[in-house]
Short mmCIF file of C-alpha atoms in Angstrom, two decimals:
data_model
loop_
_atom_site.label_atom_id
_atom_site.label_comp_id
_atom_site.label_asym_id
_atom_site.label_seq_id
_atom_site.Cartn_x
_atom_site.Cartn_y
_atom_site.Cartn_z
CA MET A 125 0.00 0.00 0.00
CA GLY A 126 1.37 3.42 -0.89
CA CYS A 127 2.45 5.78 1.87
CA PHE A 128 -0.16 8.35 0.77
CA SER A 129 -3.33 6.48 1.61
CA CYS A 130 -5.47 9.54 0.92
CA PHE A 131 -4.06 9.74 -2.62
CA SER A 132 -4.71 6.09 -3.40
CA SER A 133 -7.13 6.80 -6.24
CA SER A 134 -6.03 8.38 -9.51
CA GLN A 135 -8.85 10.90 -9.13
CA GLU A 136 -7.50 12.14 -5.80
CA LYS A 137 -3.96 12.33 -7.19
CA LYS A 138 -5.21 14.57 -9.99
CA ALA A 139 -7.00 16.81 -7.48
CA PHE A 140 -3.85 17.27 -5.42
CA LYS A 141 -1.72 17.79 -8.53
CA ARG A 142 -3.95 20.66 -9.69
CA ILE A 143 -3.32 22.50 -6.42
CA HIS A 144 0.40 22.45 -7.20
CA SER A 145 0.32 22.61 -11.00
CA LYS A 146 0.79 26.39 -11.24
CA SER A 147 3.44 26.58 -8.53
CA LYS A 148 7.07 26.65 -9.64
CA GLU A 149 8.31 26.56 -6.08
CA THR A 150 7.10 23.12 -5.02
CA THR A 151 6.81 19.77 -6.73
CA GLY A 152 4.47 17.19 -5.21
CA VAL A 153 5.95 13.68 -5.23
CA VAL A 154 3.95 10.55 -4.63
CA HIS A 155 6.22 7.70 -3.65
CA PRO A 156 5.93 4.39 -5.53
CA ARG A 157 4.37 1.44 -3.77
CA GLU A 158 6.60 0.02 -1.07
CA THR A 159 6.74 -3.01 1.16
CA LEU A 160 5.50 -2.64 4.72
CA LEU A 161 9.06 -2.95 6.00
CA GLN A 162 10.28 -0.15 3.75
CA GLN A 163 7.50 2.09 4.97
CA LYS A 164 8.49 1.51 8.58
CA GLN A 165 12.14 2.22 7.89
CA ARG A 166 11.42 5.49 6.12
CA PRO A 167 10.14 8.57 8.04
CA HIS A 168 6.63 9.71 7.18
CA SER A 169 7.01 11.50 3.85
CA LEU A 170 5.30 14.76 3.06
CA PHE A 171 6.68 16.07 -0.24
CA ARG A 172 9.99 17.23 -1.61
CA PRO A 173 10.22 20.96 -2.34
CA LYS A 174 13.07 22.79 -3.91
CA PRO A 175 15.24 24.19 -1.12
CA GLN A 176 14.76 27.62 0.43
CA HIS A 177 11.31 28.24 -1.04
CA ASP A 178 7.87 28.62 0.52
CA LEU A 179 5.51 25.68 0.52
CA LEU A 180 3.11 27.48 -1.80
CA SER A 181 3.23 30.54 -4.02
CA HIS A 182 0.98 33.47 -3.22
CA SER A 183 -0.58 33.56 -6.66
CA LYS A 184 -4.23 33.99 -7.48
CA SER A 185 -4.17 30.86 -9.60
CA GLN A 186 -3.64 28.70 -6.52
CA SER A 187 -6.71 30.07 -4.75
CA GLU A 188 -8.65 29.15 -7.89
CA ASN A 189 -7.15 25.67 -7.90
CA ILE A 190 -8.17 24.89 -4.34
CA ARG A 191 -11.76 25.73 -5.19
CA LYS A 192 -11.66 23.05 -7.91
CA VAL A 193 -10.89 20.28 -5.44
CA PRO A 194 -14.37 19.93 -3.87
CA SER A 195 -15.97 18.60 -7.06
CA GLU A 196 -13.69 15.56 -7.01
CA GLY A 197 -13.05 14.99 -3.34
CA THR A 198 -16.02 16.24 -1.31
CA HIS A 199 -16.48 14.75 2.16
CA GLN A 200 -13.75 12.12 1.76
CA LYS A 201 -13.07 10.07 4.85
CA ALA A 202 -10.43 7.61 6.04
CA SER A 203 -9.38 6.07 9.30
CA ASN A 204 -6.79 7.83 11.39
CA LYS A 205 -5.13 6.20 14.34
CA GLY A 206 -3.25 9.34 15.29
CA ASP A 207 0.18 7.84 14.74
CA GLY A 208 1.16 10.10 11.89
CA GLN A 209 1.27 7.33 9.29
CA ASN A 210 -2.20 7.81 7.75
CA ASN A 211 -3.36 10.76 5.69
CA ILE A 212 -6.91 12.04 5.56
CA ALA A 213 -8.37 14.00 2.67
CA ALA A 214 -9.88 17.15 4.17
CA GLN A 215 -13.61 17.49 3.64
CA THR A 216 -15.00 20.50 1.83
CA PHE A 217 -17.95 22.49 3.13
CA THR A 218 -20.17 25.13 1.64
CA PHE A 219 -20.50 28.45 3.39
CA ARG A 220 -24.16 27.68 4.01
CA GLU A 221 -23.27 24.46 5.85
CA LEU A 222 -20.89 26.24 8.19
CA ALA A 223 -23.27 29.15 8.74
CA THR A 224 -25.89 26.62 9.81
CA ALA A 225 -23.39 24.81 12.06
CA THR A 226 -22.53 28.03 13.89
CA LYS A 227 -26.07 29.43 14.06
CA ASN A 228 -25.17 32.03 11.46
CA PHE A 229 -21.94 32.89 13.33
CA ARG A 230 -23.77 34.19 16.37
CA SER A 231 -21.77 35.83 19.14
CA GLU A 232 -22.93 33.14 21.59
CA CYS A 233 -20.92 30.61 19.54
CA LEU A 234 -17.76 32.75 19.50
CA ILE A 235 -14.94 31.00 21.39
CA GLY A 236 -11.86 32.87 20.20
CA GLU A 237 -10.61 35.86 18.26
CA GLY A 238 -7.26 37.05 16.93
CA GLY A 239 -5.45 38.75 14.08
CA PHE A 240 -6.46 35.90 11.75
CA GLY A 241 -10.19 36.23 12.42
CA ARG A 242 -12.71 34.54 14.69
CA VAL A 243 -13.26 30.98 15.91
CA TYR A 244 -16.78 29.65 16.51
CA LYS A 245 -18.10 26.52 18.13
CA GLY A 246 -20.33 24.68 15.69
CA HIS A 247 -22.27 21.46 15.25
CA LEU A 248 -22.35 19.44 12.02
CA ASN A 249 -25.77 17.84 11.74
CA LYS A 250 -24.73 15.30 9.09
CA THR A 251 -22.08 13.74 11.32
CA ASP A 252 -23.48 14.86 14.68
CA LYS A 253 -20.05 16.23 15.54
CA THR A 254 -19.05 19.36 17.47
CA VAL A 255 -16.35 21.33 15.67
CA ALA A 256 -14.42 24.59 15.79
CA VAL A 257 -14.85 26.84 12.76
CA LYS A 258 -12.19 29.46 12.07
CA GLN A 259 -13.48 32.24 9.83
CA LEU A 260 -10.53 34.11 8.40
CA ASP A 261 -10.74 37.89 8.33
CA ARG A 262 -10.45 38.91 4.68
CA ASN A 263 -8.47 41.95 5.82
CA GLY A 264 -6.63 40.12 8.61
CA LEU A 265 -3.11 38.84 9.16
CA GLN A 266 -3.69 35.40 7.69
CA GLY A 267 -3.96 35.69 3.94
CA ASN A 268 -4.71 33.32 1.10
CA ARG A 269 -1.25 31.75 1.16
CA GLU A 270 -1.51 30.96 4.87
CA PHE A 271 -4.94 29.44 4.30
CA LEU A 272 -3.59 27.15 1.57
CA VAL A 273 -0.55 26.21 3.64
CA GLU A 274 -2.70 25.21 6.59
CA VAL A 275 -5.08 23.13 4.47
CA LEU A 276 -2.23 21.25 2.81
CA MET A 277 -0.10 20.85 5.92
CA LEU A 278 -2.88 19.47 8.10
CA SER A 279 -4.21 17.31 5.27
CA LEU A 280 -0.84 15.59 5.01
CA LEU A 281 0.42 15.63 8.59
CA HIS A 282 -1.33 13.58 11.25
CA HIS A 283 -0.26 12.99 14.82
CA THR A 284 -1.90 12.62 18.21
CA ASN A 285 -0.49 15.99 19.27
CA LEU A 286 -1.47 17.96 16.17
CA VAL A 287 -4.99 19.35 15.92
CA ASN A 288 -7.08 17.50 13.35
CA LEU A 289 -8.30 19.49 10.34
CA ILE A 290 -11.75 18.19 9.41
CA GLY A 291 -12.22 20.38 6.37
CA TYR A 292 -12.39 23.82 4.83
CA CYS A 293 -14.57 26.20 2.86
CA ALA A 294 -13.38 28.31 -0.08
CA ASP A 295 -16.67 29.67 -1.41
CA GLY A 296 -16.10 32.92 -3.26
CA ASP A 297 -13.90 35.11 -1.08
CA GLN A 298 -14.83 33.22 2.10
CA ARG A 299 -12.04 31.27 3.79
CA LEU A 300 -12.99 29.00 6.68
CA LEU A 301 -11.22 26.10 8.39
CA VAL A 302 -13.01 23.37 10.34
CA TYR A 303 -11.13 21.65 13.18
CA GLU A 304 -11.87 19.09 15.83
CA TYR A 305 -13.29 20.85 18.87
CA MET A 306 -10.97 21.11 21.87
CA PRO A 307 -13.30 21.70 24.85
CA LEU A 308 -10.79 23.24 27.28
CA GLY A 309 -9.56 25.88 24.86
CA SER A 310 -5.94 27.00 24.83
CA LEU A 311 -3.14 26.65 27.35
CA GLU A 312 -3.15 30.44 27.64
CA ASP A 313 -6.70 30.31 29.04
CA HIS A 314 -5.63 28.05 31.92
CA LEU A 315 -2.17 29.41 32.68
CA LEU A 316 -1.91 33.16 32.20
CA ASP A 317 -3.77 36.01 33.91
CA LEU A 318 -6.17 33.75 35.77
CA GLU A 319 -9.18 35.36 37.35
CA PRO A 320 -9.34 35.29 41.16
CA GLY A 321 -10.79 32.05 42.45
CA ARG A 322 -9.85 29.95 39.40
CA VAL A 323 -7.93 26.79 40.21
CA PRO A 324 -4.47 26.96 38.58
CA LEU A 325 -2.94 24.07 36.64
CA ASP A 326 -1.04 21.72 38.93
CA TRP A 327 2.61 20.92 38.24
CA PHE A 328 2.05 17.51 36.68
CA SER A 329 -0.62 18.80 34.29
CA ARG A 330 1.82 21.50 33.19
CA MET A 331 4.58 18.99 32.48
CA LYS A 332 2.11 16.72 30.69
CA ILE A 333 1.16 19.61 28.40
CA ALA A 334 4.84 20.44 27.82
CA LEU A 335 5.57 16.83 26.87
CA HIS A 336 2.64 16.68 24.43
CA ALA A 337 3.67 19.96 22.76
CA ALA A 338 7.25 18.68 22.45
CA LYS A 339 6.00 15.44 20.88
CA GLY A 340 4.04 17.43 18.31
CA LEU A 341 7.21 19.32 17.37
CA GLU A 342 9.21 16.09 17.34
CA TYR A 343 6.86 14.69 14.72
CA LEU A 344 7.20 17.81 12.56
CA HIS A 345 11.00 17.98 12.89
CA HIS A 346 12.07 14.35 12.78
CA LYS A 347 9.29 12.21 11.35
CA ALA A 348 7.87 14.37 8.58
CA ASN A 349 10.04 14.21 5.47
CA PRO A 350 11.20 16.84 4.70
CA PRO A 351 11.04 18.39 8.16
CA VAL A 352 8.47 21.06 8.89
CA ILE A 353 9.24 24.18 10.94
CA TYR A 354 6.16 25.16 12.93
CA ARG A 355 7.21 28.81 13.42
CA ASP A 356 4.26 29.67 15.68
CA MET A 357 4.80 27.86 18.98
CA LYS A 358 3.07 29.81 21.76
CA SER A 359 0.67 29.13 24.60
CA SER A 360 -2.39 30.35 22.69
CA ASN A 361 -1.72 27.80 19.92
CA ILE A 362 -1.63 24.81 22.28
CA LEU A 363 -5.16 23.45 22.61
CA LEU A 364 -6.45 21.11 25.34
CA ASP A 365 -9.08 18.40 25.49
CA ASN A 366 -10.98 17.33 28.60
CA GLY A 367 -8.04 15.23 29.80
CA TYR A 368 -5.54 18.09 29.39
CA ASN A 369 -4.03 16.34 26.39
CA ALA A 370 -2.36 19.01 24.28
CA LYS A 371 -2.32 19.53 20.51
CA LEU A 372 -0.58 22.12 18.35
CA SER A 373 -2.85 24.28 16.19
CA ASP A 374 -2.61 27.07 13.57
CA PHE A 375 -0.21 25.97 10.83
CA GLY A 376 -0.58 29.00 8.58
CA LEU A 377 3.02 30.05 9.24
CA ALA A 378 4.51 26.55 8.95
CA LYS A 379 7.40 26.18 6.52
CA VAL A 380 9.24 23.27 4.97
CA GLY A 381 12.65 22.96 6.63
CA PRO A 382 16.09 22.80 5.04
CA THR A 383 16.92 19.78 2.90
CA GLY A 384 20.14 18.35 1.50
CA ASP A 385 23.22 20.39 2.33
CA ASN A 386 21.22 23.45 3.34
CA THR A 387 21.49 24.44 6.99
CA HIS A 388 18.54 26.82 7.06
CA VAL A 389 15.77 28.40 5.03
CA SER A 390 15.55 32.14 4.60
CA SER A 391 12.23 33.75 5.36
CA ARG A 392 10.56 37.02 6.13
CA VAL A 393 10.44 37.25 9.94
CA MET A 394 6.99 36.23 11.13
CA GLY A 395 5.63 34.95 14.41
CA THR A 396 4.89 36.43 17.81
CA TYR A 397 7.26 38.77 19.60
CA GLY A 398 8.71 37.15 22.70
CA TYR A 399 8.63 33.66 21.22
CA CYS A 400 10.89 34.13 18.17
CA SER A 401 14.50 32.99 18.43
CA PRO A 402 17.14 35.76 18.38
CA GLU A 403 18.92 34.50 15.25
CA TYR A 404 15.66 34.35 13.31
CA GLN A 405 14.70 37.88 14.35
CA GLN A 406 18.12 39.24 13.38
CA THR A 407 18.85 37.35 10.15
CA GLY A 408 15.64 35.73 8.93
CA LYS A 409 17.43 32.37 8.92
CA LEU A 410 15.04 29.66 10.04
CA THR A 411 15.92 26.19 11.37
CA ILE A 412 14.23 23.56 13.52
CA LYS A 413 16.22 25.01 16.42
CA SER A 414 14.11 28.17 16.05
CA ASP A 415 11.12 26.10 17.14
CA VAL A 416 13.13 24.69 20.04
CA TYR A 417 13.71 28.22 21.33
CA SER A 418 9.99 29.02 21.08
CA PHE A 419 9.21 25.82 22.97
CA GLY A 420 11.65 26.94 25.67
CA VAL A 421 9.63 30.14 26.08
CA VAL A 422 6.41 28.15 26.47
CA LEU A 423 8.07 25.83 29.00
CA LEU A 424 9.24 28.88 30.94
CA GLU A 425 5.67 30.20 30.92
CA LEU A 426 4.50 26.86 32.34
CA ILE A 427 7.13 27.06 35.10
CA THR A 428 6.55 30.70 36.02
CA GLY A 429 2.90 31.34 35.13
CA LYS A 430 4.08 34.58 33.48
CA ARG A 431 3.55 35.81 29.92
CA ALA A 432 6.45 35.86 27.45
CA VAL A 433 5.95 39.61 27.11
CA ASP A 434 4.00 41.70 29.61
CA ILE A 435 4.15 45.48 29.26
CA THR A 436 2.54 45.89 32.69
CA ARG A 437 5.82 44.75 34.26
CA HIS A 438 8.70 47.16 34.71
CA GLY A 439 12.06 47.31 32.93
CA HIS A 440 13.72 44.02 32.02
CA ARG A 441 10.83 42.13 33.64
CA GLN A 442 8.66 42.91 30.63
CA ASN A 443 10.46 40.19 28.65
CA LEU A 444 10.24 36.83 30.44
CA VAL A 445 13.45 35.36 28.96
CA THR A 446 15.48 38.50 29.73
CA TRP A 447 14.27 38.38 33.33
CA ALA A 448 14.97 34.66 33.71
CA GLU A 449 18.46 34.52 32.16
CA PRO A 450 20.44 35.67 35.24
CA ILE A 451 18.33 33.36 37.45
CA PHE A 452 19.21 30.36 35.27
CA LYS A 453 22.88 30.91 36.11
CA ASP A 454 22.38 30.80 39.88
CA THR A 455 20.78 27.58 41.16
CA ARG A 456 20.15 29.20 44.54
CA ARG A 457 17.68 31.52 42.82
CA HIS A 458 15.83 28.91 40.74
CA ILE A 459 12.92 28.88 43.16
CA GLU A 460 12.24 32.49 42.12
CA LEU A 461 11.05 31.09 38.79
CA ALA A 462 8.26 29.00 40.31
CA ASP A 463 4.71 30.17 39.76
CA PRO A 464 3.47 31.45 43.16
CA LEU A 465 0.09 29.83 42.45
CA LEU A 466 1.78 26.42 42.68
CA GLU A 467 2.60 27.14 46.34
CA ALA A 468 5.73 24.95 46.02
CA ASN A 469 3.58 21.86 45.40
CA PHE A 470 6.00 20.08 43.07
CA PRO A 471 8.89 17.61 43.39
CA LYS A 472 12.22 19.42 43.66
CA LYS A 473 13.87 17.08 41.13
CA SER A 474 11.14 17.58 38.57
CA PHE A 475 11.22 21.35 39.01
CA SER A 476 15.02 21.54 38.73
CA GLN A 477 15.08 19.40 35.61
CA ALA A 478 12.33 21.44 33.95
CA VAL A 479 14.27 24.64 34.65
CA ALA A 480 17.42 23.05 33.17
CA ILE A 481 15.54 21.99 30.01
CA ALA A 482 14.09 25.49 29.56
CA SER A 483 17.54 27.02 30.03
CA MET A 484 19.04 24.74 27.36
CA CYS A 485 16.26 25.47 24.88
CA LEU A 486 16.74 29.24 25.38
CA GLN A 487 20.44 29.35 24.55
CA ASP A 488 21.30 32.24 22.22
CA ASP A 489 23.44 29.96 20.07
CA PRO A 490 21.14 27.58 18.16
CA VAL A 491 23.91 24.99 17.87
CA VAL A 492 23.94 24.60 21.66
CA ARG A 493 20.19 24.05 21.90
CA PRO A 494 19.06 20.41 22.11
CA LEU A 495 17.02 18.66 19.45
CA ILE A 496 13.35 18.50 20.33
CA SER A 497 13.61 14.70 20.38
CA ASP A 498 16.10 15.01 23.26
CA VAL A 499 13.71 17.39 25.01
CA VAL A 500 10.94 14.78 24.70
CA THR A 501 13.23 12.20 26.27
CA ALA A 502 14.19 14.52 29.13
CA LEU A 503 10.57 15.49 29.86
CA SER A 504 9.54 11.83 29.79
CA THR A 505 11.93 11.08 32.65
CA LEU A 506 10.49 13.66 35.03
CA PRO A 507 9.46 12.12 38.38
CA ALA A 508 5.90 10.81 38.48
CA PRO A 509 3.20 11.90 40.93
CA ASP A 510 2.80 9.47 43.81
CA ILE A 511 -0.69 8.25 42.89
CA THR A 512 -1.44 4.55 43.15
CA GLY A 513 -2.18 2.97 39.80
CA LEU A 514 -0.45 5.59 37.64
CA ASP A 515 2.54 4.41 35.63
CA SER A 516 3.88 7.85 34.70
CA PRO A 517 3.23 11.54 35.33
CA PHE A 518 1.40 11.71 32.03
CA ASP A 519 -1.20 8.94 32.41
CA SER A 520 -4.80 9.71 33.38
CA LEU A 521 -4.30 12.77 35.55
CA THR A 522 -7.97 13.17 36.32
CA ARG A 523 -7.43 13.12 40.07
CA ALA A 524 -5.62 15.93 41.84
CA PRO A 525 -2.01 15.09 42.76
CA PRO A 526 -1.13 14.99 46.44
CA GLN A 527 0.09 18.16 48.10
CA MET A 528 3.84 18.11 48.56
CA GLN A 529 5.57 20.43 50.99
CA MET A 530 9.32 20.91 50.81
CA SER A 531 11.79 22.52 53.12
CA THR A 532 13.72 25.49 51.80
CA GLU A 533 17.05 23.65 51.68
CA ASP A 534 15.51 20.82 49.65
CA ARG A 535 14.00 23.04 46.98
CA ILE A 536 17.23 23.62 45.10
CA THR A 537 19.66 21.07 43.69
CA SER A 538 23.19 21.83 42.59
CA THR A 539 24.04 22.88 39.03
CA LYS A 540 26.14 19.76 38.57
CA GLU A 541 23.34 17.43 39.65
CA CYS A 542 20.80 19.25 37.49
CA GLN A 543 23.00 19.12 34.40
CA GLN A 544 23.85 15.48 35.04
CA GLU A 545 20.17 14.52 35.17
CA VAL A 546 19.46 16.15 31.82
CA ALA A 547 22.65 14.80 30.25
CA GLU A 548 21.74 11.26 31.30
CA ALA A 549 18.25 11.63 29.85
CA ILE A 550 19.60 12.95 26.56
CA GLU A 551 22.22 10.18 26.38
CA TRP A 552 19.50 7.61 27.00
CA GLY A 553 17.43 9.04 24.17
CA SER A 554 20.41 9.01 21.79
CA ASN A 555 21.27 5.41 22.64
CA SER A 556 17.63 4.39 22.26
CA ARG A 557 17.43 5.86 18.76
CA THR A 558 20.71 4.16 17.78
CA GLN A 559 19.45 0.80 18.98
CA ASN A 560 16.18 1.23 17.11
CA ALA A 561 18.06 2.08 13.91
CA ARG A 562 20.25 -1.02 14.28
CA SER A 563 17.20 -3.16 14.95
CA LEU A 564 15.50 -1.93 11.80
CA ALA A 565 18.68 -2.47 9.78
CA SER A 566 19.00 -6.05 11.00
CA CYS A 567 15.33 -6.70 10.17
CA GLY A 568 15.90 -5.37 6.67
CA SER A 569 18.93 -7.57 6.08
CA SER A 570 17.04 -10.68 7.18
CA VAL A 571 14.14 -10.13 4.75
#
């Protein structure tokens, strides 16, 4: 079976080819049929673009092409196990269908708003499914190119920690995207500027969310082929379901990463101030390590409960990373980073390791920053909550973790110990990947 299950029919292949036919920047490649073993050995393939070019051109012809797809691929469905190996053809909707689903875009259905437009909660009667409908502002920040990028990216990329694109609407000048509904909203809603009386996220829920976000990036960086640079990692783009499982959303700024001998892709600087890496802001050179820096900012937000940029704070405190940098260097001050709302209810080892991971991700030199796969490994080794029946800190956290009180002298571990813990976790991850590669190679030679 081919690796592009959603392009299995010749009709679907033609539909996808028309989207790309006018673009001179990207060439869609459908891999020939492979054995099951070959598919497992090869990372999930997306497409192969020419280096240092955008995924799609910003031409009018492409917006016309995407409107031709519905006639040949309307309401296509396929199974998705969430492992990133299956592709789903996005459904197409008419504007009338989505207006009905959102009660004519009434304010009572509005669940979010930003520079891109508005997000509404809707209900699809045909499938009896609750969805989120993003209606792009025709004069907003997200233009036609970003709309096309998001449709194509999320139609081809599938993972448990990436939000699922159900479909889209391109009627006339209307541009709407239909996603799975995430009932708890964004991480920002539960972490930053909480209203008095609201229960803050506990430590283990925060680390669970961090791990899930890191796994989403790991899939984009190391399992998609070629790699994809997310370019918009921030707390408002991390969505949560009822179990506080996190998924990355909003792929309008995503960009195909460097291929071959290229070390970076050049791009106009886009993203959110406070989350962008320093080298990207200064030079426009984009790498997967740019995403690692942005993840470090989000992890620091989870640790501190503070926004990446807050103009209500004074001086250097306005920028979270600038404020935290001198604290990173002095382990005796690490406790100053802890969110006061946590009331020190966290294991000292887990806290120290999380601070060390954030510090490594926020290095000015991108070469020094870890790969996101190493970050996933390190976060996976954080101490688990002491709840009977739970195997890890990231399994079924529906019950509140026990309250843990620590003495002042126990709250801080030495720099050497902290670095050693992270180094051991990273080494373990590296050895694990090497062993897996050898195992696959031996399986291939025996076939």
